[in-house]
Amino acid sequence: MTAATLTAAGGQLPTLPLAVAVVVTLLVYWTAEEYAELLGEHVDDGKLPGMAQISAELRRTWPMVTASYGPLAALLLVRLAGASPVTAANAGLAVAVMLLVYHAWSAARVARLRGPALIGATCAAGLLGVVMILLKNLVLVHLH
């Protein structure tokens, strides 16, 4: 979600509103997903989850939001260093792509992938990130 928001709005918004947009988008997405998940788990039982279960689920999935901290820090630090908003957004995207690649590699290792399968799964995540950056720059530079 962080990379998608940086891709969609990077260069369109000033840096601070962009960072706020990322956080707000993540919070809305996280809340909606958890609402649907918690409600969906209890449809068959005919009762709503208790506060303890809701709190536990929200704590368990909070890393969805905290995963944005690295890319947002890069966005803000690069902008504070004097880079343009587009360059700062690309720095945030680069960090998001590195995280995407790392988590793809970690998930592939947990799935016990080795050799070419591990490399393929990891590279596919990196390629997805690079495509997001290229599309963002194509739209911002060539279509505006």
CSV table of N, CA and C in Angstrom, one decimal:
chain,number,residue,atom,x,y,z
A,1,MET,N,0.8,-1.2,0.0
A,1,MET,CA,0.0,0.0,0.0
A,1,MET,C,0.9,1.3,0.0
A,2,THR,N,2.0,1.2,0.7
A,2,THR,CA,2.9,2.4,0.8
A,2,THR,C,3.4,2.7,-0.6
A,3,ALA,N,3.9,1.6,-1.3
A,3,ALA,CA,4.5,1.8,-2.6
A,3,ALA,C,3.4,2.3,-3.6
A,4,ALA,N,2.2,1.7,-3.5
A,4,ALA,CA,1.2,2.1,-4.4
A,4,ALA,C,0.8,3.6,-4.2
A,5,THR,N,0.7,4.0,-3.0
A,5,THR,CA,0.4,5.4,-2.7
A,5,THR,C,1.5,6.3,-3.2
A,6,LEU,N,2.7,5.9,-2.9
A,6,LEU,CA,3.9,6.7,-3.4
A,6,LEU,C,3.9,6.8,-4.9
A,7,THR,N,3.5,5.7,-5.5
A,7,THR,CA,3.5,5.6,-7.0
A,7,THR,C,2.4,6.5,-7.5
A,8,ALA,N,1.2,6.4,-6.9
A,8,ALA,CA,0.0,7.2,-7.4
A,8,ALA,C,0.2,8.7,-7.2
A,9,ALA,N,0.7,9.1,-6.0
A,9,ALA,CA,0.7,10.5,-5.6
A,9,ALA,C,2.1,11.1,-5.6
A,10,GLY,N,3.1,10.3,-5.7
A,10,GLY,CA,4.5,10.9,-5.6
A,10,GLY,C,4.7,11.9,-6.8
A,11,GLY,N,5.1,13.1,-6.4
A,11,GLY,CA,5.3,14.1,-7.4
A,11,GLY,C,4.0,14.9,-7.7
A,12,GLN,N,2.9,14.4,-7.3
A,12,GLN,CA,1.6,15.1,-7.4
A,12,GLN,C,1.4,16.0,-6.1
A,13,LEU,N,1.8,15.5,-5.0
A,13,LEU,CA,1.6,16.1,-3.7
A,13,LEU,C,2.9,16.6,-3.2
A,14,PRO,N,2.9,17.7,-2.4
A,14,PRO,CA,4.1,18.0,-1.7
A,14,PRO,C,4.5,16.9,-0.7
A,15,THR,N,5.7,16.9,-0.3
A,15,THR,CA,6.2,15.7,0.5
A,15,THR,C,5.4,15.4,1.8
A,16,LEU,N,5.2,16.4,2.6
A,16,LEU,CA,4.5,16.2,3.9
A,16,LEU,C,3.1,15.7,3.6
A,17,PRO,N,2.3,16.3,2.8
A,17,PRO,CA,1.0,15.8,2.5
A,17,PRO,C,1.0,14.4,1.9
A,18,LEU,N,2.1,14.1,1.1
A,18,LEU,CA,2.2,12.7,0.6
A,18,LEU,C,2.5,11.7,1.7
A,19,ALA,N,3.3,12.1,2.7
A,19,ALA,CA,3.5,11.2,3.8
A,19,ALA,C,2.2,11.0,4.6
A,20,VAL,N,1.5,12.0,4.8
A,20,VAL,CA,0.2,11.9,5.5
A,20,VAL,C,-0.8,11.0,4.7
A,21,ALA,N,-0.8,11.2,3.4
A,21,ALA,CA,-1.7,10.4,2.5
A,21,ALA,C,-1.3,8.9,2.6
A,22,VAL,N,0.0,8.6,2.7
A,22,VAL,CA,0.4,7.2,2.9
A,22,VAL,C,-0.1,6.7,4.2
A,23,VAL,N,0.1,7.4,5.3
A,23,VAL,CA,-0.4,6.9,6.6
A,23,VAL,C,-1.9,6.8,6.6
A,24,VAL,N,-2.6,7.8,6.1
A,24,VAL,CA,-4.1,7.7,6.2
A,24,VAL,C,-4.6,6.6,5.3
A,25,THR,N,-4.0,6.4,4.1
A,25,THR,CA,-4.4,5.3,3.2
A,25,THR,C,-4.2,4.0,3.9
A,26,LEU,N,-3.0,3.8,4.5
A,26,LEU,CA,-2.7,2.6,5.3
A,26,LEU,C,-3.7,2.3,6.4
A,27,LEU,N,-4.0,3.3,7.2
A,27,LEU,CA,-4.9,3.2,8.3
A,27,LEU,C,-6.3,2.8,7.8
A,28,VAL,N,-6.8,3.4,6.7
A,28,VAL,CA,-8.1,3.1,6.2
A,28,VAL,C,-8.1,1.7,5.7
A,29,TYR,N,-7.1,1.3,4.9
A,29,TYR,CA,-7.0,0.0,4.3
A,29,TYR,C,-7.0,-1.1,5.5
A,30,TRP,N,-6.1,-0.8,6.4
A,30,TRP,CA,-5.9,-1.7,7.6
A,30,TRP,C,-7.2,-1.9,8.3
A,31,THR,N,-7.9,-0.8,8.6
A,31,THR,CA,-9.1,-0.9,9.4
A,31,THR,C,-10.2,-1.6,8.6
A,32,ALA,N,-10.3,-1.3,7.3
A,32,ALA,CA,-11.3,-2.0,6.5
A,32,ALA,C,-11.1,-3.5,6.4
A,33,GLU,N,-9.8,-3.8,6.2
A,33,GLU,CA,-9.4,-5.2,6.1
A,33,GLU,C,-9.7,-6.0,7.4
A,34,GLU,N,-9.3,-5.4,8.5
A,34,GLU,CA,-9.6,-6.1,9.8
A,34,GLU,C,-11.0,-6.2,10.1
A,35,TYR,N,-11.8,-5.1,9.8
A,35,TYR,CA,-13.3,-5.2,10.0
A,35,TYR,C,-13.9,-6.4,9.2
A,36,ALA,N,-13.5,-6.5,7.9
A,36,ALA,CA,-14.0,-7.5,7.1
A,36,ALA,C,-13.6,-8.9,7.6
A,37,GLU,N,-12.3,-9.0,8.0
A,37,GLU,CA,-11.8,-10.3,8.5
A,37,GLU,C,-12.5,-10.7,9.8
A,38,LEU,N,-12.6,-9.8,10.8
A,38,LEU,CA,-13.2,-10.1,12.0
A,38,LEU,C,-14.7,-10.4,11.9
A,39,LEU,N,-15.4,-9.7,11.0
A,39,LEU,CA,-16.8,-9.9,10.8
A,39,LEU,C,-17.0,-11.3,10.1
A,40,GLY,N,-16.1,-11.5,9.1
A,40,GLY,CA,-16.2,-12.7,8.3
A,40,GLY,C,-16.0,-14.0,9.1
A,41,GLU,N,-15.1,-13.9,10.1
A,41,GLU,CA,-14.8,-15.1,10.9
A,41,GLU,C,-16.0,-15.5,11.7
A,42,HIS,N,-16.9,-14.6,12.0
A,42,HIS,CA,-18.0,-14.9,12.9
A,42,HIS,C,-19.4,-15.0,12.3
A,43,VAL,N,-19.4,-14.9,11.0
A,43,VAL,CA,-20.7,-15.0,10.3
A,43,VAL,C,-21.4,-16.3,10.6
A,44,ASP,N,-20.7,-17.4,10.6
A,44,ASP,CA,-21.3,-18.7,10.8
A,44,ASP,C,-21.7,-18.9,12.3
A,45,ASP,N,-21.0,-18.2,13.2
A,45,ASP,CA,-21.4,-18.4,14.6
A,45,ASP,C,-22.6,-17.5,15.1
A,46,GLY,N,-22.9,-16.5,14.3
A,46,GLY,CA,-24.0,-15.6,14.7
A,46,GLY,C,-23.7,-14.7,15.9
A,47,LYS,N,-22.5,-14.5,16.2
A,47,LYS,CA,-22.1,-13.6,17.3
A,47,LYS,C,-20.9,-12.7,16.9
A,48,LEU,N,-20.8,-11.6,17.4
A,48,LEU,CA,-19.7,-10.7,17.1
A,48,LEU,C,-18.5,-11.0,18.0
A,49,PRO,N,-17.3,-10.7,17.5
A,49,PRO,CA,-16.1,-10.9,18.3
A,49,PRO,C,-16.1,-10.0,19.5
A,50,GLY,N,-15.4,-10.4,20.6
A,50,GLY,CA,-15.3,-9.6,21.8
A,50,GLY,C,-14.2,-8.6,21.7
A,51,MET,N,-14.1,-7.7,22.6
A,51,MET,CA,-13.0,-6.7,22.5
A,51,MET,C,-11.7,-7.3,22.7
A,52,ALA,N,-11.5,-8.3,23.4
A,52,ALA,CA,-10.2,-9.0,23.6
A,52,ALA,C,-9.7,-9.5,22.2
A,53,GLN,N,-10.6,-10.2,21.5
A,53,GLN,CA,-10.3,-10.7,20.2
A,53,GLN,C,-10.0,-9.6,19.2
A,54,ILE,N,-10.8,-8.6,19.2
A,54,ILE,CA,-10.6,-7.5,18.3
A,54,ILE,C,-9.2,-6.8,18.6
A,55,SER,N,-8.9,-6.6,19.9
A,55,SER,CA,-7.6,-6.0,20.2
A,55,SER,C,-6.4,-6.9,19.8
A,56,ALA,N,-6.6,-8.2,20.0
A,56,ALA,CA,-5.5,-9.1,19.7
A,56,ALA,C,-5.3,-9.1,18.2
A,57,GLU,N,-6.4,-9.1,17.4
A,57,GLU,CA,-6.3,-9.1,15.9
A,57,GLU,C,-5.6,-7.8,15.4
A,58,LEU,N,-6.0,-6.7,16.0
A,58,LEU,CA,-5.5,-5.4,15.6
A,58,LEU,C,-4.0,-5.4,15.9
A,59,ARG,N,-3.6,-5.8,17.1
A,59,ARG,CA,-2.1,-5.9,17.4
A,59,ARG,C,-1.4,-6.8,16.5
A,60,ARG,N,-2.0,-7.9,16.1
A,60,ARG,CA,-1.3,-8.9,15.3
A,60,ARG,C,-1.1,-8.4,13.9
A,61,THR,N,-2.0,-7.5,13.4
A,61,THR,CA,-1.8,-7.0,12.0
A,61,THR,C,-1.3,-5.6,11.9
A,62,TRP,N,-0.9,-5.0,13.0
A,62,TRP,CA,-0.4,-3.7,13.0
A,62,TRP,C,0.9,-3.5,12.2
A,63,PRO,N,1.7,-4.6,12.0
A,63,PRO,CA,2.9,-4.5,11.1
A,63,PRO,C,2.5,-4.1,9.7
A,64,MET,N,1.3,-4.2,9.3
A,64,MET,CA,0.9,-3.7,8.0
A,64,MET,C,1.1,-2.2,7.9
A,65,VAL,N,0.9,-1.5,9.0
A,65,VAL,CA,1.0,-0.1,9.0
A,65,VAL,C,2.5,0.3,9.3
A,66,THR,N,3.1,-0.4,10.2
A,66,THR,CA,4.5,-0.1,10.6
A,66,THR,C,5.5,-0.4,9.4
A,67,ALA,N,5.1,-1.2,8.5
A,67,ALA,CA,6.0,-1.5,7.4
A,67,ALA,C,6.2,-0.2,6.5
A,68,SER,N,5.4,0.8,6.7
A,68,SER,CA,5.6,2.0,6.0
A,68,SER,C,6.6,3.0,6.6
A,69,TYR,N,7.1,2.7,7.8
A,69,TYR,CA,8.0,3.6,8.4
A,69,TYR,C,9.3,3.8,7.7
A,70,GLY,N,9.9,2.8,7.2
A,70,GLY,CA,11.2,2.9,6.4
A,70,GLY,C,11.0,3.7,5.2
A,71,PRO,N,10.1,3.4,4.3
A,71,PRO,CA,9.9,4.2,3.1
A,71,PRO,C,9.5,5.7,3.4
A,72,LEU,N,8.7,5.9,4.5
A,72,LEU,CA,8.3,7.2,4.8
A,72,LEU,C,9.5,8.0,5.4
A,73,ALA,N,10.4,7.3,6.2
A,73,ALA,CA,11.6,8.0,6.7
A,73,ALA,C,12.5,8.4,5.5
A,74,ALA,N,12.7,7.5,4.5
A,74,ALA,CA,13.5,7.8,3.3
A,74,ALA,C,12.9,9.0,2.6
A,75,LEU,N,11.6,9.0,2.4
A,75,LEU,CA,10.9,10.1,1.7
A,75,LEU,C,11.2,11.4,2.4
A,76,LEU,N,11.0,11.5,3.7
A,76,LEU,CA,11.2,12.7,4.4
A,76,LEU,C,12.6,13.1,4.5
A,77,LEU,N,13.5,12.2,4.8
A,77,LEU,CA,15.0,12.5,4.9
A,77,LEU,C,15.6,13.0,3.6
A,78,VAL,N,15.2,12.3,2.5
A,78,VAL,CA,15.7,12.8,1.2
A,78,VAL,C,15.2,14.1,0.8
A,79,ARG,N,14.0,14.4,1.1
A,79,ARG,CA,13.4,15.7,0.8
A,79,ARG,C,14.0,16.8,1.7
A,80,LEU,N,14.3,16.5,3.0
A,80,LEU,CA,14.9,17.4,3.9
A,80,LEU,C,16.4,17.7,3.5
A,81,ALA,N,17.0,16.7,2.8
A,81,ALA,CA,18.3,16.9,2.3
A,81,ALA,C,18.4,17.8,1.1
A,82,GLY,N,17.2,18.2,0.6
A,82,GLY,CA,17.2,19.1,-0.5
A,82,GLY,C,16.7,18.6,-1.9
A,83,ALA,N,16.4,17.3,-1.9
A,83,ALA,CA,16.0,16.7,-3.2
A,83,ALA,C,14.6,17.2,-3.5
A,84,SER,N,14.3,17.0,-4.8
A,84,SER,CA,12.9,17.4,-5.3
A,84,SER,C,11.9,16.4,-4.7
A,85,PRO,N,10.6,16.8,-4.7
A,85,PRO,CA,9.6,15.9,-4.3
A,85,PRO,C,9.5,14.6,-5.1
A,86,VAL,N,9.8,14.6,-6.4
A,86,VAL,CA,9.8,13.4,-7.2
A,86,VAL,C,10.9,12.5,-6.8
A,87,THR,N,12.1,13.1,-6.6
A,87,THR,CA,13.3,12.3,-6.1
A,87,THR,C,13.0,11.7,-4.7
A,88,ALA,N,12.4,12.5,-3.8
A,88,ALA,CA,12.1,12.0,-2.5
A,88,ALA,C,11.1,10.8,-2.6
A,89,ALA,N,10.1,11.0,-3.4
A,89,ALA,CA,9.1,9.9,-3.6
A,89,ALA,C,9.8,8.6,-4.2
A,90,ASN,N,10.7,8.8,-5.1
A,90,ASN,CA,11.5,7.7,-5.6
A,90,ASN,C,12.3,7.0,-4.6
A,91,ALA,N,12.9,7.8,-3.7
A,91,ALA,CA,13.7,7.2,-2.6
A,91,ALA,C,12.8,6.4,-1.7
A,92,GLY,N,11.6,6.9,-1.4
A,92,GLY,CA,10.7,6.1,-0.6
A,92,GLY,C,10.3,4.8,-1.3
A,93,LEU,N,10.1,5.0,-2.6
A,93,LEU,CA,9.7,3.8,-3.4
A,93,LEU,C,10.9,2.8,-3.4
A,94,ALA,N,12.1,3.3,-3.5
A,94,ALA,CA,13.3,2.4,-3.5
A,94,ALA,C,13.3,1.6,-2.2
A,95,VAL,N,13.1,2.2,-1.1
A,95,VAL,CA,13.1,1.5,0.2
A,95,VAL,C,12.0,0.5,0.2
A,96,ALA,N,10.8,0.9,-0.3
A,96,ALA,CA,9.7,0.0,-0.3
A,96,ALA,C,10.0,-1.2,-1.1
A,97,VAL,N,10.7,-1.0,-2.3
A,97,VAL,CA,11.0,-2.1,-3.1
A,97,VAL,C,12.0,-3.0,-2.4
A,98,MET,N,13.0,-2.4,-1.7
A,98,MET,CA,14.0,-3.3,-1.0
A,98,MET,C,13.3,-4.1,0.1
A,99,LEU,N,12.3,-3.5,0.8
A,99,LEU,CA,11.5,-4.3,1.7
A,99,LEU,C,10.7,-5.4,1.1
A,100,LEU,N,10.1,-5.0,-0.1
A,100,LEU,CA,9.3,-6.0,-0.8
A,100,LEU,C,10.2,-7.2,-1.2
A,101,VAL,N,11.4,-6.9,-1.7
A,101,VAL,CA,12.3,-8.0,-2.1
A,101,VAL,C,12.7,-8.8,-0.9
A,102,TYR,N,13.1,-8.1,0.2
A,102,TYR,CA,13.5,-8.9,1.4
A,102,TYR,C,12.3,-9.8,1.9
A,103,HIS,N,11.1,-9.3,2.0
A,103,HIS,CA,10.0,-10.1,2.5
A,103,HIS,C,9.7,-11.2,1.5
A,104,ALA,N,9.8,-11.0,0.2
A,104,ALA,CA,9.6,-12.1,-0.8
A,104,ALA,C,10.6,-13.2,-0.6
A,105,TRP,N,11.9,-12.8,-0.4
A,105,TRP,CA,12.9,-13.7,-0.1
A,105,TRP,C,12.7,-14.5,1.2
A,106,SER,N,12.3,-13.8,2.2
A,106,SER,CA,12.0,-14.4,3.5
A,106,SER,C,10.8,-15.4,3.4
A,107,ALA,N,9.8,-15.0,2.7
A,107,ALA,CA,8.6,-15.9,2.5
A,107,ALA,C,9.0,-17.1,1.7
A,108,ALA,N,9.8,-16.9,0.7
A,108,ALA,CA,10.2,-18.0,-0.2
A,108,ALA,C,11.1,-19.0,0.7
A,109,ARG,N,11.9,-18.5,1.5
A,109,ARG,CA,12.8,-19.3,2.4
A,109,ARG,C,11.9,-20.1,3.4
A,110,VAL,N,10.9,-19.5,3.9
A,110,VAL,CA,9.9,-20.2,4.8
A,110,VAL,C,9.2,-21.3,4.1
A,111,ALA,N,8.9,-21.0,2.8
A,111,ALA,CA,8.2,-22.0,2.0
A,111,ALA,C,9.2,-23.1,1.5
A,112,ARG,N,10.4,-23.0,1.9
A,112,ARG,CA,11.5,-23.9,1.6
A,112,ARG,C,11.9,-23.9,0.1
A,113,LEU,N,11.7,-22.8,-0.5
A,113,LEU,CA,12.2,-22.7,-1.9
A,113,LEU,C,13.7,-22.6,-1.9
A,114,ARG,N,14.3,-23.2,-2.9
A,114,ARG,CA,15.8,-23.1,-3.0
A,114,ARG,C,16.2,-22.9,-4.4
A,115,GLY,N,17.4,-22.5,-4.7
A,115,GLY,CA,17.9,-22.4,-6.0
A,115,GLY,C,17.1,-21.5,-6.9
A,116,PRO,N,16.8,-21.9,-8.1
A,116,PRO,CA,16.1,-21.1,-9.1
A,116,PRO,C,14.7,-20.6,-8.6
A,117,ALA,N,14.0,-21.4,-7.9
A,117,ALA,CA,12.7,-21.1,-7.4
A,117,ALA,C,12.8,-19.9,-6.4
A,118,LEU,N,13.8,-20.0,-5.5
A,118,LEU,CA,14.0,-18.9,-4.6
A,118,LEU,C,14.4,-17.6,-5.3
A,119,ILE,N,15.3,-17.7,-6.2
A,119,ILE,CA,15.7,-16.5,-7.0
A,119,ILE,C,14.6,-16.0,-7.8
A,120,GLY,N,13.8,-16.8,-8.4
A,120,GLY,CA,12.6,-16.4,-9.2
A,120,GLY,C,11.6,-15.6,-8.4
A,121,ALA,N,11.3,-16.2,-7.2
A,121,ALA,CA,10.3,-15.5,-6.3
A,121,ALA,C,10.8,-14.2,-5.9
A,122,THR,N,12.1,-14.1,-5.5
A,122,THR,CA,12.6,-12.9,-5.0
A,122,THR,C,12.7,-11.8,-6.2
A,123,CYS,N,13.2,-12.3,-7.3
A,123,CYS,CA,13.3,-11.3,-8.5
A,123,CYS,C,11.9,-10.9,-8.9
A,124,ALA,N,10.9,-11.7,-8.9
A,124,ALA,CA,9.5,-11.3,-9.3
A,124,ALA,C,9.1,-10.1,-8.4
A,125,ALA,N,9.3,-10.2,-7.1
A,125,ALA,CA,9.0,-9.1,-6.2
A,125,ALA,C,9.7,-7.8,-6.6
A,126,GLY,N,11.0,-7.9,-6.8
A,126,GLY,CA,11.8,-6.8,-7.2
A,126,GLY,C,11.4,-6.2,-8.5
A,127,LEU,N,11.0,-7.0,-9.5
A,127,LEU,CA,10.5,-6.6,-10.8
A,127,LEU,C,9.2,-5.8,-10.6
A,128,LEU,N,8.3,-6.3,-9.8
A,128,LEU,CA,7.1,-5.6,-9.5
A,128,LEU,C,7.4,-4.2,-9.0
A,129,GLY,N,8.3,-4.1,-8.1
A,129,GLY,CA,8.7,-2.7,-7.5
A,129,GLY,C,9.3,-1.8,-8.6
A,130,VAL,N,10.1,-2.4,-9.4
A,130,VAL,CA,10.8,-1.6,-10.5
A,130,VAL,C,9.7,-1.1,-11.5
A,131,VAL,N,8.8,-2.0,-11.8
A,131,VAL,CA,7.7,-1.6,-12.7
A,131,VAL,C,6.9,-0.4,-12.1
A,132,MET,N,6.6,-0.5,-10.8
A,132,MET,CA,5.9,0.6,-10.2
A,132,MET,C,6.6,1.9,-10.3
A,133,ILE,N,7.9,1.9,-10.1
A,133,ILE,CA,8.7,3.1,-10.2
A,133,ILE,C,8.7,3.6,-11.6
A,134,LEU,N,8.9,2.7,-12.6
A,134,LEU,CA,8.9,3.1,-14.0
A,134,LEU,C,7.6,3.7,-14.4
A,135,LEU,N,6.5,3.1,-14.0
A,135,LEU,CA,5.2,3.6,-14.4
A,135,LEU,C,4.9,5.0,-13.8
A,136,LYS,N,5.3,5.1,-12.5
A,136,LYS,CA,5.1,6.5,-11.9
A,136,LYS,C,5.9,7.5,-12.7
A,137,ASN,N,7.1,7.3,-13.0
A,137,ASN,CA,7.9,8.2,-13.7
A,137,ASN,C,7.4,8.5,-15.1
A,138,LEU,N,7.0,7.4,-15.8
A,138,LEU,CA,6.4,7.5,-17.1
A,138,LEU,C,5.2,8.5,-17.1
A,139,VAL,N,4.3,8.2,-16.1
A,139,VAL,CA,3.1,9.1,-16.0
A,139,VAL,C,3.4,10.5,-15.7
A,140,LEU,N,4.3,10.7,-14.7
A,140,LEU,CA,4.6,12.1,-14.3
A,140,LEU,C,5.5,12.8,-15.3
A,141,VAL,N,6.4,12.2,-15.9
A,141,VAL,CA,7.3,12.9,-16.8
A,141,VAL,C,6.8,13.0,-18.2
A,142,HIS,N,6.2,11.9,-18.7
A,142,HIS,CA,5.9,11.9,-20.1
A,142,HIS,C,4.4,12.2,-20.4
A,143,LEU,N,3.5,12.0,-19.5
A,143,LEU,CA,2.1,12.1,-19.8
A,143,LEU,C,1.5,13.4,-19.1
A,144,HIS,N,2.3,14.2,-18.5
A,144,HIS,CA,1.8,15.5,-17.9
A,144,HIS,C,2.5,16.6,-18.6
